[in-house]
PDB file of C-alpha atoms in Angstrom:
ATOM      1  CA  MET A   1      11.720 -28.313   7.921  1.00 67.00           C
ATOM      2  CA  ALA A   2       9.674 -25.483   6.557  1.00 74.00           C
ATOM      3  CA  LYS A   3      11.446 -22.460   5.196  1.00 78.00           C
ATOM      4  CA  GLN A   4      11.024 -19.375   7.369  1.00 76.00           C
ATOM      5  CA  PRO A   5       9.486 -16.413   5.521  1.00 73.00           C
ATOM      6  CA  ASN A   6      11.717 -13.422   4.936  1.00 75.00           C
ATOM      7  CA  LYS A   7      10.836 -10.398   7.004  1.00 77.00           C
ATOM      8  CA  ILE A   8      10.275  -7.187   5.120  1.00 78.00           C
ATOM      9  CA  LYS A   9      10.395  -3.667   6.451  1.00 87.00           C
ATOM     10  CA  LEU A  10       7.834  -1.255   5.044  1.00 90.00           C
ATOM     11  CA  ASN A  11       8.058   2.529   5.211  1.00 93.00           C
ATOM     12  CA  ILE A  12       5.008   4.761   4.927  1.00 94.00           C
ATOM     13  CA  GLU A  13       5.633   8.333   3.813  1.00 94.00           C
ATOM     14  CA  GLU A  14       3.158  11.162   3.285  1.00 94.00           C
ATOM     15  CA  GLU A  15       3.500  12.962  -0.031  1.00 92.00           C
ATOM     16  CA  LYS A  16       1.548  15.699  -1.797  1.00 92.00           C
ATOM     17  CA  GLN A  17       0.228  14.697  -5.221  1.00 86.00           C
ATOM     18  CA  ALA A  18      -2.081  16.995  -7.175  1.00 85.00           C
ATOM     19  CA  GLY A  19      -2.933  18.955  -4.021  1.00 85.00           C
ATOM     20  CA  ALA A  20      -3.953  15.865  -2.021  1.00 87.00           C
ATOM     21  CA  THR A  21      -2.063  14.029   0.704  1.00 90.00           C
ATOM     22  CA  VAL A  22      -1.159  10.474  -0.279  1.00 95.00           C
ATOM     23  CA  ASN A  23       0.452   7.809   1.921  1.00 96.00           C
ATOM     24  CA  VAL A  24       3.044   6.004  -0.193  1.00 96.00           C
ATOM     25  CA  VAL A  25       4.269   2.585   0.983  1.00 95.00           C
ATOM     26  CA  TYR A  26       7.855   1.514   0.243  1.00 95.00           C
ATOM     27  CA  ASP A  27       9.712  -1.786   0.625  1.00 91.00           C
ATOM     28  CA  GLY A  28      13.180  -0.383   1.106  1.00 86.00           C
ATOM     29  CA  LYS A  29      13.609   2.003  -1.826  1.00 87.00           C
ATOM     30  CA  ARG A  30      10.957   0.338  -4.024  1.00 91.00           C
ATOM     31  CA  GLN A  31       7.428   1.772  -4.044  1.00 93.00           C
ATOM     32  CA  ILE A  32       4.749  -0.913  -3.685  1.00 94.00           C
ATOM     33  CA  GLY A  33       1.634   1.266  -3.691  1.00 95.00           C
ATOM     34  CA  SER A  34      -0.245   4.226  -2.260  1.00 96.00           C
ATOM     35  CA  ILE A  35      -3.301   4.959  -0.132  1.00 96.00           C
ATOM     36  CA  GLN A  36      -5.367   8.109  -0.625  1.00 95.00           C
ATOM     37  CA  GLU A  37      -8.443   9.274   1.259  1.00 92.00           C
ATOM     38  CA  ALA A  38     -11.378  10.238  -0.943  1.00 90.00           C
ATOM     39  CA  ASP A  39     -14.759  11.198   0.531  1.00 88.00           C
ATOM     40  CA  ALA A  40     -15.675   8.492   3.079  1.00 90.00           C
ATOM     41  CA  GLN A  41     -13.354   5.802   1.719  1.00 95.00           C
ATOM     42  CA  PHE A  42      -9.728   5.053   0.914  1.00 95.00           C
ATOM     43  CA  ILE A  43      -8.356   4.324  -2.540  1.00 95.00           C
ATOM     44  CA  VAL A  44      -5.494   1.825  -2.669  1.00 96.00           C
ATOM     45  CA  LYS A  45      -3.369   1.914  -5.833  1.00 95.00           C
ATOM     46  CA  LEU A  46      -0.750  -0.727  -6.565  1.00 93.00           C
ATOM     47  CA  THR A  47       2.247  -0.096  -8.787  1.00 91.00           C
ATOM     48  CA  ASN A  48       0.889  -2.630 -11.313  1.00 90.00           C
ATOM     49  CA  GLY A  49      -2.154  -0.390 -11.880  1.00 91.00           C
ATOM     50  CA  ALA A  50      -4.727  -2.277  -9.791  1.00 92.00           C
ATOM     51  CA  THR A  51      -7.067  -0.147  -7.658  1.00 95.00           C
ATOM     52  CA  TYR A  52      -9.043  -1.153  -4.554  1.00 95.00           C
ATOM     53  CA  HIS A  53     -11.560   0.767  -2.436  1.00 96.00           C
ATOM     54  CA  THR A  54     -11.833   0.264   1.332  1.00 96.00           C
ATOM     55  CA  LYS A  55     -13.744   1.922   4.159  1.00 96.00           C
ATOM     56  CA  LEU A  56     -10.854   1.954   6.645  1.00 95.00           C
ATOM     57  CA  TYR A  57      -7.186   2.918   6.306  1.00 95.00           C
ATOM     58  CA  ASP A  58      -6.056  -0.300   8.027  1.00 95.00           C
ATOM     59  CA  GLU A  59      -8.084  -2.415   5.588  1.00 95.00           C
ATOM     60  CA  GLY A  60      -6.422  -0.610   2.705  1.00 94.00           C
ATOM     61  CA  LEU A  61      -2.956  -1.151   4.148  1.00 94.00           C
ATOM     62  CA  ASN A  62      -3.696  -4.852   4.707  1.00 94.00           C
ATOM     63  CA  GLU A  63      -4.966  -5.211   1.127  1.00 93.00           C
ATOM     64  CA  LEU A  64      -1.830  -3.507  -0.186  1.00 93.00           C
ATOM     65  CA  ILE A  65       0.439  -5.849   1.793  1.00 90.00           C
ATOM     66  CA  MET A  66      -1.550  -8.959   0.793  1.00 91.00           C
ATOM     67  CA  GLN A  67      -1.386  -8.075  -2.902  1.00 89.00           C
ATOM     68  CA  TYR A  68       2.331  -7.287  -2.592  1.00 86.00           C
ATOM     69  CA  HIS A  69       3.044 -10.710  -1.065  1.00 81.00           C
ATOM     70  CA  LEU A  70       0.795 -12.449  -3.593  1.00 77.00           C
ATOM     71  CA  HIS A  71       2.601 -10.989  -6.618  1.00 71.00           C
ATOM     72  CA  LYS A  72       6.112 -10.857  -5.181  1.00 68.00           C
TER      73      LYS A  72
END
């Protein structure tokens, strides 16, 4: 039988950083990355230093979760 994947619970909190609102994503108490709106796009920053640019917030959140699962 295949092993069932563990379910994770993510929390998204809005924080102010350098005068801008940033959505920070946590897995429990551990930060996994952040999403910030800049001009007409969203900047996704992972805790390992990688940065991605997306046009939609949902795309950025999906990219953040995919990279988190890939490197977990």
